[in-house]
mmCIF file of C-alpha atoms in Angstrom:
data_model
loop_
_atom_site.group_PDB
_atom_site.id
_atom_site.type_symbol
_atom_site.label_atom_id
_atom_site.label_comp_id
_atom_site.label_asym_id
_atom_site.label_seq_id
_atom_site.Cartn_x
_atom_site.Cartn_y
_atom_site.Cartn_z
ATOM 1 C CA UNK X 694 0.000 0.000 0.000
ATOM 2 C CA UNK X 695 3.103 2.449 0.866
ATOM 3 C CA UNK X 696 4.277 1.716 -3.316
ATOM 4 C CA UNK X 697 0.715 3.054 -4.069
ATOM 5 C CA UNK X 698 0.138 5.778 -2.071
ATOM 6 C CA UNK X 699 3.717 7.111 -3.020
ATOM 7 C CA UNK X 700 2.427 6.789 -7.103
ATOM 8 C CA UNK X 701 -1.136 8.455 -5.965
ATOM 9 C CA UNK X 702 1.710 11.219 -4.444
ATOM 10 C CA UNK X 703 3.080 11.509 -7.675
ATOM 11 C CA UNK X 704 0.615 11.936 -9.549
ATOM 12 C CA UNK X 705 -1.234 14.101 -7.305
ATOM 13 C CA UNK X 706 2.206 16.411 -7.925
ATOM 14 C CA UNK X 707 2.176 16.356 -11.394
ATOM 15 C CA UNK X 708 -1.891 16.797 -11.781
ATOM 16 C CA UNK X 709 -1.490 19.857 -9.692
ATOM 17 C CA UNK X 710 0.822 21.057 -12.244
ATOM 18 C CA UNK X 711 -1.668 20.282 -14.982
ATOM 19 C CA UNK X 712 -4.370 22.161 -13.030
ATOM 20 C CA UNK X 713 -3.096 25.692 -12.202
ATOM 21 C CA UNK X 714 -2.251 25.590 -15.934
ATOM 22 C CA UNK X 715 -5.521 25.111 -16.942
ATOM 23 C CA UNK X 716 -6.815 27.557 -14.560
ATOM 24 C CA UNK X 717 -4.244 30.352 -16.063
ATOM 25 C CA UNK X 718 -5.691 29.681 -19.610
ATOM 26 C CA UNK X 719 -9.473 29.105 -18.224
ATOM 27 C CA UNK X 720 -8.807 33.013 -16.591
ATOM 28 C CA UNK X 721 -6.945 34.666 -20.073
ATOM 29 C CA UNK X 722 -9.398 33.014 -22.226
ATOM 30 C CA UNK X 723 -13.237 33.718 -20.653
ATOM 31 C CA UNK X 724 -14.682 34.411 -23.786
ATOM 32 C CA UNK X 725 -14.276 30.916 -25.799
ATOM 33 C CA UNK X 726 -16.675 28.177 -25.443
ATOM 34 C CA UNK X 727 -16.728 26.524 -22.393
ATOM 35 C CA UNK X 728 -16.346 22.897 -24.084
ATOM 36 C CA UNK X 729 -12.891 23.790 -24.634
ATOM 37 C CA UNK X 730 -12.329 24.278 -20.890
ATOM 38 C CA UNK X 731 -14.735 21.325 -20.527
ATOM 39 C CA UNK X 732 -12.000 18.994 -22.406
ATOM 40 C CA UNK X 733 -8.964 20.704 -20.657
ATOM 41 C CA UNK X 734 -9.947 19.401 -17.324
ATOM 42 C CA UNK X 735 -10.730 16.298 -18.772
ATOM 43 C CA UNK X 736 -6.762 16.064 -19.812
ATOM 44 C CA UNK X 737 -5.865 17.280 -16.201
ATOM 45 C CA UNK X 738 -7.810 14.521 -15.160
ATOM 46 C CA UNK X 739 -6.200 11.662 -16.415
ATOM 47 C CA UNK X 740 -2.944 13.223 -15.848
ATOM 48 C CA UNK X 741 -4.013 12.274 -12.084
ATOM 49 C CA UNK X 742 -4.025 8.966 -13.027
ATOM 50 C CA UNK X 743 -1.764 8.412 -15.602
ATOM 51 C CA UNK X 744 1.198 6.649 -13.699
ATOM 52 C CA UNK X 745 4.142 7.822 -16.188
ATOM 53 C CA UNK X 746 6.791 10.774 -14.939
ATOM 54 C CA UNK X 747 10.475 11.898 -15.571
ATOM 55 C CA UNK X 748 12.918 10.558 -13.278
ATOM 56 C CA UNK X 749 14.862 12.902 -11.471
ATOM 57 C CA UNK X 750 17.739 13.159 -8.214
ATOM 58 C CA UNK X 751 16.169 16.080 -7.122
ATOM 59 C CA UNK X 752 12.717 15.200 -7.160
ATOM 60 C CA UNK X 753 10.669 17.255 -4.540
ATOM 61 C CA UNK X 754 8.604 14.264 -3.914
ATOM 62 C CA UNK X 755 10.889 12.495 -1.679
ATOM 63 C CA UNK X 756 9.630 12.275 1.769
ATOM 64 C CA UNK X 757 12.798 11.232 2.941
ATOM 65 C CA UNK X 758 16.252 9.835 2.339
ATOM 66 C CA UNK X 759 17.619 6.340 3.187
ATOM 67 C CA UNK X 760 21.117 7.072 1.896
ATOM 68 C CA UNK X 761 23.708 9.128 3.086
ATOM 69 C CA UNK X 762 27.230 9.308 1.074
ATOM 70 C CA UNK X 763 30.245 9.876 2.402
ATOM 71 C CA UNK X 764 33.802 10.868 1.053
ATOM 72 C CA UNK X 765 36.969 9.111 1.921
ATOM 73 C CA UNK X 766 40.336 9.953 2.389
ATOM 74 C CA UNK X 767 43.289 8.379 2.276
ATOM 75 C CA UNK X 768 44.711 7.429 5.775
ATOM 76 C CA UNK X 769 48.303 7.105 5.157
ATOM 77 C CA UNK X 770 50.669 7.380 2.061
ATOM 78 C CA UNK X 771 53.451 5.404 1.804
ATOM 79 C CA UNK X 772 57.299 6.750 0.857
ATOM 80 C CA UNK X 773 59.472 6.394 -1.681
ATOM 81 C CA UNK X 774 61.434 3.831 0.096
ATOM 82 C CA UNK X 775 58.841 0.715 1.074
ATOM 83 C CA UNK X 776 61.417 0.008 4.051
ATOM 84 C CA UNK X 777 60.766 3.358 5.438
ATOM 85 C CA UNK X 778 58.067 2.933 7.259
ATOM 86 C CA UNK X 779 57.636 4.229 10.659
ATOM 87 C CA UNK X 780 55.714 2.045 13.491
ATOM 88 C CA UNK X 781 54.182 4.723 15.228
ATOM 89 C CA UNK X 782 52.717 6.543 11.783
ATOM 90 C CA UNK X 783 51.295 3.319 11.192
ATOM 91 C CA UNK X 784 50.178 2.480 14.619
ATOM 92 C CA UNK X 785 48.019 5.770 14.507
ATOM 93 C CA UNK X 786 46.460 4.969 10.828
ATOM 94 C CA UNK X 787 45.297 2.138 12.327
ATOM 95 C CA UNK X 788 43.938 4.467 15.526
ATOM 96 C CA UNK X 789 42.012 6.519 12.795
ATOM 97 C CA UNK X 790 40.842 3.492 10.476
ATOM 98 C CA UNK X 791 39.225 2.211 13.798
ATOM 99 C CA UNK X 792 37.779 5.622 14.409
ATOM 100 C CA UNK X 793 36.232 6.504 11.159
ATOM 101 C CA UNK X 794 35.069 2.763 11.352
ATOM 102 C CA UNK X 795 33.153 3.419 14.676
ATOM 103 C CA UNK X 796 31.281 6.681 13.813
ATOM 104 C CA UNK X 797 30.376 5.589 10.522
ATOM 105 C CA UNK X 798 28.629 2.620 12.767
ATOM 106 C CA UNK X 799 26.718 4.953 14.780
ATOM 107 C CA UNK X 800 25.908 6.616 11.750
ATOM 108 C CA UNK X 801 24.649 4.388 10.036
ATOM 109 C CA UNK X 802 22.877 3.289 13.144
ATOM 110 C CA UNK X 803 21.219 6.362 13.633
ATOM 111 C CA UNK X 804 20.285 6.480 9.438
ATOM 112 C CA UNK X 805 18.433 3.204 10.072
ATOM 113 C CA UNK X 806 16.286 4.736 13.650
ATOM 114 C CA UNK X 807 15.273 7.508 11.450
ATOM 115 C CA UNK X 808 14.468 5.740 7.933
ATOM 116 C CA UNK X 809 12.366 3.275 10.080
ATOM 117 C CA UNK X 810 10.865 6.226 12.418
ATOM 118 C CA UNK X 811 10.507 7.616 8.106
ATOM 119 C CA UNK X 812 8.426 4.774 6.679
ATOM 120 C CA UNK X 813 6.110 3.823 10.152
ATOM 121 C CA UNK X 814 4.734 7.105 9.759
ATOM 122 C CA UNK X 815 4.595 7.040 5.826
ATOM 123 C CA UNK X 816 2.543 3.874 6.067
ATOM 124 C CA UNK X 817 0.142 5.477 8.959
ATOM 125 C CA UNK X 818 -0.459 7.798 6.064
ATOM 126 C CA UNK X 819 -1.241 5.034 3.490
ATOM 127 C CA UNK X 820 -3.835 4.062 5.138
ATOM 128 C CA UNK X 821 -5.704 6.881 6.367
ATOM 129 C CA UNK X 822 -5.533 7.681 2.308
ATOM 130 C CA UNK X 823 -7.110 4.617 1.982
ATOM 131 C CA UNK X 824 -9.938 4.562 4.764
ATOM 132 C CA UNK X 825 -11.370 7.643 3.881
ATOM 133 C CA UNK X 826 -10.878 6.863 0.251
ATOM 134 C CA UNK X 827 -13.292 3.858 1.055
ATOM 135 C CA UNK X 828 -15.450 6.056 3.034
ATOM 136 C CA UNK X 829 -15.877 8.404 0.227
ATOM 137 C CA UNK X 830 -16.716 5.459 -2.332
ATOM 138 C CA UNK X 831 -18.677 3.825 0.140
ATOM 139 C CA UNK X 832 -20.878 7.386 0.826
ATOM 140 C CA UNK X 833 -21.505 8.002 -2.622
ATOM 141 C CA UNK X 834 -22.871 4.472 -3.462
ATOM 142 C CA UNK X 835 -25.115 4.680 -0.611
ATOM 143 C CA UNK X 836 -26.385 7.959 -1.268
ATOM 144 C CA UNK X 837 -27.156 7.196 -4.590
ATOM 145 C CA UNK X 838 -29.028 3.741 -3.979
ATOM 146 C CA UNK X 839 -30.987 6.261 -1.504
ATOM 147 C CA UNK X 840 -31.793 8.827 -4.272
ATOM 148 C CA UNK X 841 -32.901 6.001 -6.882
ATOM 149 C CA UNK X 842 -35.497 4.779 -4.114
ATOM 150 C CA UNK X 843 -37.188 7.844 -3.184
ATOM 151 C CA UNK X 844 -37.885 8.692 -7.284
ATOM 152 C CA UNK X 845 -39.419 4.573 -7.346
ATOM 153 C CA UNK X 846 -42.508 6.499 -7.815
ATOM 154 C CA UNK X 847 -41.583 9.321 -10.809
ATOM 155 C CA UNK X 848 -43.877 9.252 -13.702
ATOM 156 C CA UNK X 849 -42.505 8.180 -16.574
ATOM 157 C CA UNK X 850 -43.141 10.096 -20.004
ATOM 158 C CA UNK X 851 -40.636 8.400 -22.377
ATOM 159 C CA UNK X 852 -37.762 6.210 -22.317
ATOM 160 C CA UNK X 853 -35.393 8.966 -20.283
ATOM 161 C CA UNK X 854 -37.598 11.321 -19.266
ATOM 162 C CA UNK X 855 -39.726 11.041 -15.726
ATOM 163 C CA UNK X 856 -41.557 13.595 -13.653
ATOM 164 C CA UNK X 857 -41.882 13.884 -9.667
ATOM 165 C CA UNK X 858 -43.541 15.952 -7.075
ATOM 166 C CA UNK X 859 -40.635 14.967 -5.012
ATOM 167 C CA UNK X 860 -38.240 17.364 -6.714
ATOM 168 C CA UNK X 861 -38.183 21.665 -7.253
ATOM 169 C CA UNK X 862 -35.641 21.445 -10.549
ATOM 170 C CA UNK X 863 -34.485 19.168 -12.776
ATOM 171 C CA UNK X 864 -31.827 17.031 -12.797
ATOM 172 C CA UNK X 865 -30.518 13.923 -14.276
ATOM 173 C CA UNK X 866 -29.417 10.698 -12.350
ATOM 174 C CA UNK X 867 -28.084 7.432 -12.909
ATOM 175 C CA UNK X 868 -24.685 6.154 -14.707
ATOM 176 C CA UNK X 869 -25.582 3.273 -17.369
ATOM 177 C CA UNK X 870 -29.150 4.075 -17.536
ATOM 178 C CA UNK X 871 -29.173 8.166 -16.916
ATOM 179 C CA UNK X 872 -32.882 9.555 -16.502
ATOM 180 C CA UNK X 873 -33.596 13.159 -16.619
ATOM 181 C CA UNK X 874 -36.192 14.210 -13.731
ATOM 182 C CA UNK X 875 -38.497 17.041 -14.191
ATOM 183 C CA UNK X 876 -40.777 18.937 -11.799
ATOM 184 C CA UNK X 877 -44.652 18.970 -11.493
ATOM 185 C CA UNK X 878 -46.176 22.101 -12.702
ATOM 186 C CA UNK X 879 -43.578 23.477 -15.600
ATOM 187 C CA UNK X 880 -44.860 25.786 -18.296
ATOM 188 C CA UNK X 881 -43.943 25.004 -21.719
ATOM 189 C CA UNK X 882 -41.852 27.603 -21.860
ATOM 190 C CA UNK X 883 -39.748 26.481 -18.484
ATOM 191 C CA UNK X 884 -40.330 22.506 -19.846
ATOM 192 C CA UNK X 885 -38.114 23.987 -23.459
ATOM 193 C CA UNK X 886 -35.790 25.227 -21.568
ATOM 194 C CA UNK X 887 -34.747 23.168 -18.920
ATOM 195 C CA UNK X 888 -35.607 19.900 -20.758
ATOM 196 C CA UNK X 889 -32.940 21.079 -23.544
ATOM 197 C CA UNK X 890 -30.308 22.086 -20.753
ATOM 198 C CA UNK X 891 -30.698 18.466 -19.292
ATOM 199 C CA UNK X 892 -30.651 16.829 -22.555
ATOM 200 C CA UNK X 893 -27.773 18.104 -23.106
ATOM 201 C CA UNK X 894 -25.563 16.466 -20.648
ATOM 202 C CA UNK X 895 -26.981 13.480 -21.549
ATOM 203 C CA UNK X 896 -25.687 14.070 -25.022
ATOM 204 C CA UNK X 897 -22.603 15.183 -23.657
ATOM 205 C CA UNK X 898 -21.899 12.287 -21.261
ATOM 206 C CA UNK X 899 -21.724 14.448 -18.024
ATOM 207 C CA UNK X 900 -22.898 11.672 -15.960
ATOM 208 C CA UNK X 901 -19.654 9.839 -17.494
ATOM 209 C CA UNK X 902 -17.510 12.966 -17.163
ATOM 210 C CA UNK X 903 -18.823 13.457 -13.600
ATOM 211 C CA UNK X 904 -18.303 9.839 -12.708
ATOM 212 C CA UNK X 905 -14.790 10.245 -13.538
ATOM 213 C CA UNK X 906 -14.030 13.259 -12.149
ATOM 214 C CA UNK X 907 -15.228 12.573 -8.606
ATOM 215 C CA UNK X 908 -13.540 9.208 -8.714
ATOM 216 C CA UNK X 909 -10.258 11.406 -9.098
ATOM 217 C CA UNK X 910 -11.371 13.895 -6.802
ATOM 218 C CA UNK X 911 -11.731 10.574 -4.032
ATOM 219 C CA UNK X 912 -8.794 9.118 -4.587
ATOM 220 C CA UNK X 913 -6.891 12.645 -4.434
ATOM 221 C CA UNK X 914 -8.617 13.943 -1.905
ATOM 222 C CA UNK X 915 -6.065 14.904 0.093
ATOM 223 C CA UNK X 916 -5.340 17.388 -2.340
ATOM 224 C CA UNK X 917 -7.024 21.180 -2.376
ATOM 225 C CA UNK X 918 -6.596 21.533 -5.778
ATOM 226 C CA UNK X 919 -7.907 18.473 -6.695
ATOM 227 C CA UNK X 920 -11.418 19.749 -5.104
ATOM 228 C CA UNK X 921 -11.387 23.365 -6.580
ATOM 229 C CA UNK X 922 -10.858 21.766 -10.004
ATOM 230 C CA UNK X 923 -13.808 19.597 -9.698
ATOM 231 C CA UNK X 924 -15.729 22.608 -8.443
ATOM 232 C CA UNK X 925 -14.626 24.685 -11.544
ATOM 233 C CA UNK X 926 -15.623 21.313 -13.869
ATOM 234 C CA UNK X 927 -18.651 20.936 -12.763
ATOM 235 C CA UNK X 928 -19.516 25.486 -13.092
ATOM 236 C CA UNK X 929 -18.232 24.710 -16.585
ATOM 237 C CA UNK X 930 -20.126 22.085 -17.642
ATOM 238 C CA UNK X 931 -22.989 24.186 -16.777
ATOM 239 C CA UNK X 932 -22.198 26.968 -18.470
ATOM 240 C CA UNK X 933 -21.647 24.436 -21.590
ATOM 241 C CA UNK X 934 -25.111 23.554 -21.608
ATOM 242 C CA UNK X 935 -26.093 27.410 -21.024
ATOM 243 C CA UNK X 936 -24.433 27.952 -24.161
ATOM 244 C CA UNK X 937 -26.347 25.235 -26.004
ATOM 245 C CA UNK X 938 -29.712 26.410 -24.608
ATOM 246 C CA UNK X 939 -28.796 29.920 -26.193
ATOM 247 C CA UNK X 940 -27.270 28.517 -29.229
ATOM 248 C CA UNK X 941 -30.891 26.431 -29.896
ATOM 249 C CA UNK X 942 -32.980 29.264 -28.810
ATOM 250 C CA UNK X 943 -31.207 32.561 -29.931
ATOM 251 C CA UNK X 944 -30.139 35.249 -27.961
ATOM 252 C CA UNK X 945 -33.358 36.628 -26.896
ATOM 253 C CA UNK X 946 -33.877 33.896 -24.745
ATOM 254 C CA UNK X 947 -30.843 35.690 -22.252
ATOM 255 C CA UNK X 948 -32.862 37.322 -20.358
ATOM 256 C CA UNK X 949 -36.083 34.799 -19.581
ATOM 257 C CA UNK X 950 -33.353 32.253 -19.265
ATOM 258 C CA UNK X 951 -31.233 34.323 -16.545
ATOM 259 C CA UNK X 952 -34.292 34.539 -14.696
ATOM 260 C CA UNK X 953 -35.015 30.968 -14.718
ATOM 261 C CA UNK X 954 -31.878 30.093 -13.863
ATOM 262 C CA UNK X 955 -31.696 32.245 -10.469
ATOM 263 C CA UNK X 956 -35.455 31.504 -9.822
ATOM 264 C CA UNK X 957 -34.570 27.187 -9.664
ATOM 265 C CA UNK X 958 -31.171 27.718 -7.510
ATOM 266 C CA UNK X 959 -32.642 29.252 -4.787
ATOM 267 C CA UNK X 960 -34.934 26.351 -4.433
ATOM 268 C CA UNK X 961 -32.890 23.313 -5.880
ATOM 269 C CA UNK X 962 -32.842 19.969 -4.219
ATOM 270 C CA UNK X 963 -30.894 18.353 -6.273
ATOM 271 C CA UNK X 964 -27.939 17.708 -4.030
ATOM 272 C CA UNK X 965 -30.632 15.911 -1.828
ATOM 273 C CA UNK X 966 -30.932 13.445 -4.440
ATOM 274 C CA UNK X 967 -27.332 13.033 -5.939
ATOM 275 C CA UNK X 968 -23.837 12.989 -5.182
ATOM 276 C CA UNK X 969 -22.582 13.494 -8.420
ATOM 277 C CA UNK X 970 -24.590 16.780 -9.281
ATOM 278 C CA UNK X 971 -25.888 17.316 -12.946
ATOM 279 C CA UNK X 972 -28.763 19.590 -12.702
ATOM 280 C CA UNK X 973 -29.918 22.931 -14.183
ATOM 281 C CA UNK X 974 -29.401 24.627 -11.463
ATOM 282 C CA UNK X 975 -27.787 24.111 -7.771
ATOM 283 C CA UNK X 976 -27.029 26.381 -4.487
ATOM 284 C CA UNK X 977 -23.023 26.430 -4.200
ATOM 285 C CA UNK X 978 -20.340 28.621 -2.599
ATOM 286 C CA UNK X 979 -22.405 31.249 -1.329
ATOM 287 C CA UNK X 980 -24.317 31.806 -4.842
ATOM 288 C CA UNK X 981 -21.251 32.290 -6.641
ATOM 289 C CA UNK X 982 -21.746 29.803 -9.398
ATOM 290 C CA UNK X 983 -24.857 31.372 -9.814
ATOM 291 C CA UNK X 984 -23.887 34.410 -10.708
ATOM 292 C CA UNK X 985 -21.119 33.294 -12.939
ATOM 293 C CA UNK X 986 -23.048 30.980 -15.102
ATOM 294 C CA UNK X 987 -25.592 34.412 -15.050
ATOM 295 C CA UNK X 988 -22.602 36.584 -16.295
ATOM 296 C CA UNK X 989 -21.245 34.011 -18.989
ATOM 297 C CA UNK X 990 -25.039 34.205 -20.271
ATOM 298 C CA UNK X 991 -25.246 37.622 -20.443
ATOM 299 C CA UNK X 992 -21.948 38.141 -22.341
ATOM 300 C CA UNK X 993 -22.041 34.823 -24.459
ATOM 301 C CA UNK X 994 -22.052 35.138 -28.342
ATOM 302 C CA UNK X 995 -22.543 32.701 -30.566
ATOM 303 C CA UNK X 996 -19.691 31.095 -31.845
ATOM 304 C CA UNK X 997 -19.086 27.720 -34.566
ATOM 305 C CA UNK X 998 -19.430 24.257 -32.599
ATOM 306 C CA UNK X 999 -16.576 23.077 -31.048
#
């Protein structure tokens, strides 16, 4: 488990790497479509899984060192004449041969305390990784077996599509058999519009994307960046299908749209029926994903698919 955790380490290193620099081009390029920021993560992604890196002696990663090098000198040289040799020089080399040979004992004694002092500790943190690893796994699967029972009663309309006075906004759930569920009460108007912004992650595979990314986020979750990245996936998979909406329905639909969008966050449920969130719209960080997804509508122009 210590081999893995060190690779997870690694990688986690490396993917952090990949991250900020697809946060620096996600903030000098707000304008362009968000599918292209949608497939950027998706390469930062599987560079946090992706066991392959460069070699190096100075790698930062090392948590500690089980080798210590040391130079050595010459104790005595011997003169021109080979018969020339004094007792008492040689006496003393011998003094200092059984010297050096002592400390480097209790050095290496001491290297050995403190490499296995090193690795206890390194394998304490192997497996907290793992346990809460588990635990997050463990959560999700029962959270979603939860979720999947309380809509047992959603109508169905067609093969993907089901409606439930359970829920306040749509969303869709489910992995190999996604289903998009829609609220009681929806004018046509509000059906268009949300129905086409959950469609579209179902065209997209954002129940696939999410699945992946929230593995990653798990099994690095020891990692900040890790979690702001997913948070920043999941705002711009949002704004993806934003874009779609006003792509299908023009740019007059901003405004109505906007509206919409603000009116179903403030009284979304859907993280009370998912763990891997795609919805229209959700409550997160205070509003501010809100309010972003709001601003990218507002200043979006239509622009060739990507």
């Amino acid at each position: 488990m210590e081999y893995l955790f060190q690779t997870i380490l690694q990688l986690s290193f490396y993917g952090s790497i990949a991250i900020l620099i697809v946060m620096l081009f996600r903030l000098a390029t707000k304008k362009l479509p968000k599918q292209i920021s949608c497939i950027l993560w998706v390469i930062a992604g599987l560079r946090l899984i992706c066991p392959f890196s460069f070699r190096s002696p100075l790698s930062v990663l090392n948590l500690h060192f089980l080798q210590k090098y040391s130079n050595t000198t010459e104790l005595f040289h011997p003169t021109a004449n080979p018969h020339a040799h004094n007792v008492p020089e040689v006496t003393q080399a011998g003094q200092a041969l059984e010297n050096v040979t002592t400390a480097s004992t209790m050095v290496s004694t001491n290297d050995a305390v403190q490499a296995t002092s090193s690795i206890s500790m390194f394998k304490i943190m192997a497996i907290v990784w793992f346990v809460v690893m588990v635990l997050l796994f463990t959560y999700t699967v029962l959270k979603t077996i939860h979720a999947a029972y309380k809509l047992r009663d959603s109508e169905r309309l067609s093969r993907h599509v089901y409606i439930s006075d359970q829920i306040n906004s749509p969303f869709v759930l489910g992995i190999f058999s996604p289903k998009i569920y829609m609220p009681l009460g929806l004018s046509k108007n509000e059906w268009d519009y949300l129905y086409l912004h959950e469609r579209t992650h179902l065209d997209k595979l954002d129940h696939i994307t999410k699945l992946f990314a929230i593995s990653i986020l798990y099994v690095h979750w020891f990692n900040p960046l890790v979690w702001i990245a997913f948070n920043m996936l999941c705002n711009d998979i949002e704004m993806r299908c934003d874009e779609e909406v006003l792509r299908s329905k023009g740019p007059d639909a901003k405004r109505e749209y906007s509206l919409m969008l603000v009116n179903y966050a403030s009284k979304s449920e859907a993280e009370n029926y998912q763990v891997i969130p795609v919805g229209f719209a959700k409550k997160s960080l205070g509003g501010i994903e809100i309010k972003t997804r709001v601003k990218n509508i507002i200043h979006y122009k239509r622009t060739p698919k990507v």
